[in-house]
mmCIF file of C-alpha atoms in Angstrom:
data_model
loop_
_atom_site.group_PDB
_atom_site.id
_atom_site.type_symbol
_atom_site.label_atom_id
_atom_site.label_comp_id
_atom_site.label_asym_id
_atom_site.label_seq_id
_atom_site.Cartn_x
_atom_site.Cartn_y
_atom_site.Cartn_z
ATOM 1 C CA UNK A 21 -156.752 -44.224 -270.840
ATOM 2 C CA UNK A 22 -153.842 -45.113 -273.030
ATOM 3 C CA UNK A 23 -152.896 -41.443 -273.156
ATOM 4 C CA UNK A 24 -152.829 -41.317 -269.365
ATOM 5 C CA UNK A 25 -150.625 -44.402 -269.118
ATOM 6 C CA UNK A 26 -148.269 -43.003 -271.754
ATOM 7 C CA UNK A 27 -148.107 -39.647 -269.932
ATOM 8 C CA UNK A 28 -147.190 -41.481 -266.724
ATOM 9 C CA UNK A 29 -144.436 -43.406 -268.507
ATOM 10 C CA UNK A 30 -143.036 -40.167 -269.909
ATOM 11 C CA UNK A 31 -143.346 -38.272 -266.591
ATOM 12 C CA UNK A 32 -145.512 -35.676 -268.352
ATOM 13 C CA UNK A 33 -147.149 -34.506 -265.127
ATOM 14 C CA UNK A 34 -149.103 -31.656 -266.756
ATOM 15 C CA UNK A 35 -150.768 -34.123 -269.132
ATOM 16 C CA UNK A 36 -151.395 -36.541 -266.248
ATOM 17 C CA UNK A 37 -153.089 -33.801 -264.221
ATOM 18 C CA UNK A 38 -155.241 -32.744 -267.184
ATOM 19 C CA UNK A 39 -156.293 -36.307 -267.978
ATOM 20 C CA UNK A 40 -157.108 -37.112 -264.347
ATOM 21 C CA UNK A 41 -159.367 -34.045 -264.188
ATOM 22 C CA UNK A 42 -161.103 -35.180 -267.387
ATOM 23 C CA UNK A 43 -161.654 -38.628 -265.898
ATOM 24 C CA UNK A 44 -163.189 -37.068 -262.803
ATOM 25 C CA UNK A 45 -165.484 -34.852 -264.854
ATOM 26 C CA UNK A 46 -166.649 -37.622 -267.156
ATOM 27 C CA UNK A 47 -166.980 -40.315 -264.508
ATOM 28 C CA UNK A 48 -165.240 -42.836 -266.717
ATOM 29 C CA UNK A 49 -165.650 -46.048 -264.700
ATOM 30 C CA UNK A 50 -164.421 -48.204 -267.561
ATOM 31 C CA UNK A 51 -161.315 -46.054 -267.891
ATOM 32 C CA UNK A 52 -160.626 -46.496 -264.209
ATOM 33 C CA UNK A 53 -160.705 -50.255 -264.733
ATOM 34 C CA UNK A 54 -158.031 -49.847 -267.398
ATOM 35 C CA UNK A 55 -155.826 -47.947 -264.934
ATOM 36 C CA UNK A 56 -156.361 -50.657 -262.315
ATOM 37 C CA UNK A 57 -155.512 -53.324 -264.880
ATOM 38 C CA UNK A 58 -152.401 -51.457 -266.041
ATOM 39 C CA UNK A 59 -151.293 -51.123 -262.426
ATOM 40 C CA UNK A 60 -151.839 -54.835 -261.790
ATOM 41 C CA UNK A 61 -149.900 -55.795 -264.922
ATOM 42 C CA UNK A 62 -147.044 -53.424 -264.105
ATOM 43 C CA UNK A 63 -146.918 -54.542 -260.466
ATOM 44 C CA UNK A 64 -146.747 -58.188 -261.520
ATOM 45 C CA UNK A 65 -144.015 -57.391 -264.014
ATOM 46 C CA UNK A 66 -142.068 -55.422 -261.381
ATOM 47 C CA UNK A 67 -142.473 -57.741 -258.398
ATOM 48 C CA UNK A 68 -143.268 -61.235 -259.655
ATOM 49 C CA UNK A 69 -145.076 -64.095 -257.921
ATOM 50 C CA UNK A 70 -142.462 -64.862 -255.245
ATOM 51 C CA UNK A 71 -142.217 -61.341 -253.843
ATOM 52 C CA UNK A 72 -142.580 -61.204 -250.080
ATOM 53 C CA UNK A 73 -144.579 -58.612 -248.136
ATOM 54 C CA UNK A 74 -141.259 -57.378 -246.738
ATOM 55 C CA UNK A 75 -139.928 -56.730 -250.251
ATOM 56 C CA UNK A 76 -143.081 -54.792 -251.114
ATOM 57 C CA UNK A 77 -142.767 -52.772 -247.895
ATOM 58 C CA UNK A 78 -139.125 -51.938 -248.682
ATOM 59 C CA UNK A 79 -140.008 -50.777 -252.184
ATOM 60 C CA UNK A 80 -142.858 -48.610 -250.892
ATOM 61 C CA UNK A 81 -140.619 -47.161 -248.154
ATOM 62 C CA UNK A 82 -137.966 -46.324 -250.751
ATOM 63 C CA UNK A 83 -140.504 -44.673 -253.011
ATOM 64 C CA UNK A 84 -141.951 -42.644 -250.147
ATOM 65 C CA UNK A 85 -138.419 -41.644 -249.067
ATOM 66 C CA UNK A 86 -137.932 -40.038 -252.481
ATOM 67 C CA UNK A 87 -140.835 -37.737 -251.622
ATOM 68 C CA UNK A 88 -139.978 -37.183 -247.937
ATOM 69 C CA UNK A 89 -142.187 -34.454 -246.582
ATOM 70 C CA UNK A 90 -144.584 -34.880 -249.498
ATOM 71 C CA UNK A 91 -145.559 -38.540 -249.154
ATOM 72 C CA UNK A 92 -148.736 -38.636 -251.212
ATOM 73 C CA UNK A 93 -150.366 -41.829 -249.903
ATOM 74 C CA UNK A 94 -150.280 -43.963 -246.762
ATOM 75 C CA UNK A 95 -147.709 -46.760 -246.905
ATOM 76 C CA UNK A 96 -150.077 -49.515 -245.822
ATOM 77 C CA UNK A 97 -152.544 -48.695 -248.566
ATOM 78 C CA UNK A 98 -149.771 -48.613 -251.159
ATOM 79 C CA UNK A 99 -148.447 -51.961 -249.959
ATOM 80 C CA UNK A 100 -151.965 -53.409 -249.928
ATOM 81 C CA UNK A 101 -152.592 -52.370 -253.523
ATOM 82 C CA UNK A 102 -149.394 -54.022 -254.698
ATOM 83 C CA UNK A 103 -150.019 -57.170 -252.720
ATOM 84 C CA UNK A 104 -153.608 -57.290 -254.016
ATOM 85 C CA UNK A 105 -152.267 -57.137 -257.571
ATOM 86 C CA UNK A 106 -149.951 -60.028 -256.693
ATOM 87 C CA UNK A 107 -152.783 -62.226 -255.434
ATOM 88 C CA UNK A 108 -154.141 -60.956 -252.112
ATOM 89 C CA UNK A 109 -157.247 -59.060 -253.317
ATOM 90 C CA UNK A 110 -158.798 -58.858 -249.856
ATOM 91 C CA UNK A 111 -156.184 -56.260 -248.897
ATOM 92 C CA UNK A 112 -158.001 -53.562 -250.866
ATOM 93 C CA UNK A 113 -161.386 -54.064 -249.227
ATOM 94 C CA UNK A 114 -160.947 -51.124 -246.834
ATOM 95 C CA UNK A 115 -159.107 -48.722 -249.148
ATOM 96 C CA UNK A 116 -161.213 -45.768 -250.309
ATOM 97 C CA UNK A 117 -161.621 -45.745 -254.118
ATOM 98 C CA UNK A 118 -160.125 -42.241 -254.426
ATOM 99 C CA UNK A 119 -157.072 -43.278 -252.423
ATOM 100 C CA UNK A 120 -156.714 -46.476 -254.441
ATOM 101 C CA UNK A 121 -156.876 -44.654 -257.775
ATOM 102 C CA UNK A 122 -154.402 -41.979 -256.727
ATOM 103 C CA UNK A 123 -151.964 -44.486 -255.253
ATOM 104 C CA UNK A 124 -152.244 -46.750 -258.300
ATOM 105 C CA UNK A 125 -151.516 -43.845 -260.631
ATOM 106 C CA UNK A 126 -148.579 -42.736 -258.496
ATOM 107 C CA UNK A 127 -147.036 -46.201 -258.258
ATOM 108 C CA UNK A 128 -147.828 -47.073 -261.885
ATOM 109 C CA UNK A 129 -145.968 -43.960 -262.966
ATOM 110 C CA UNK A 130 -142.947 -44.914 -260.871
ATOM 111 C CA UNK A 131 -142.906 -48.504 -262.091
ATOM 112 C CA UNK A 132 -143.166 -47.362 -265.707
ATOM 113 C CA UNK A 133 -140.361 -44.847 -265.234
ATOM 114 C CA UNK A 134 -138.180 -47.501 -263.603
ATOM 115 C CA UNK A 135 -138.838 -49.984 -266.404
ATOM 116 C CA UNK A 136 -138.169 -47.443 -269.174
ATOM 117 C CA UNK A 137 -140.374 -49.304 -271.648
ATOM 118 C CA UNK A 138 -139.996 -48.819 -275.376
ATOM 119 C CA UNK A 139 -142.924 -47.351 -277.290
ATOM 120 C CA UNK A 140 -143.847 -50.841 -278.482
ATOM 121 C CA UNK A 141 -143.709 -52.294 -274.962
ATOM 122 C CA UNK A 142 -145.825 -49.420 -273.673
ATOM 123 C CA UNK A 143 -148.395 -49.968 -276.442
ATOM 124 C CA UNK A 144 -148.511 -53.663 -275.515
ATOM 125 C CA UNK A 145 -149.088 -52.790 -271.847
ATOM 126 C CA UNK A 146 -151.947 -50.452 -272.774
ATOM 127 C CA UNK A 147 -153.516 -53.080 -275.052
ATOM 128 C CA UNK A 148 -153.159 -55.780 -272.392
ATOM 129 C CA UNK A 149 -154.667 -53.459 -269.760
ATOM 130 C CA UNK A 150 -157.632 -52.640 -271.992
ATOM 131 C CA UNK A 151 -158.236 -56.333 -272.686
ATOM 132 C CA UNK A 152 -157.949 -57.239 -269.000
ATOM 133 C CA UNK A 153 -160.350 -54.454 -268.040
ATOM 134 C CA UNK A 154 -162.828 -55.593 -270.695
ATOM 135 C CA UNK A 155 -162.740 -59.133 -269.304
ATOM 136 C CA UNK A 156 -163.872 -57.827 -265.918
ATOM 137 C CA UNK A 157 -166.876 -55.826 -267.127
#
């Protein structure tokens, strides 16, 4: 999963596509937990504890505007995933797992690109995500 997170941070979309297909073929549930954990960590780093739902909605709207005509995921689901990572977990109860994974990958990639992490910072994020995922097994 670390390779997938690094590919997202580097905007290596061919590698992302290849790794996502591999995940789907291998049914790597544990790996999916790592992606969810990495998304939660990145979302908390990006937004922080005092972020309002309006601020989340504005960020999602801005992100979707960048892809006008090709918006990959519904805005409410994207907002719900971020807000769940910030402490409102009930907001993901009705989001289909496939939609959640795709939206998390999409937003994680954008957050990582925006943050422009160093290699060391990216390694730390991957390690933290793996540890967080392991705690929730």
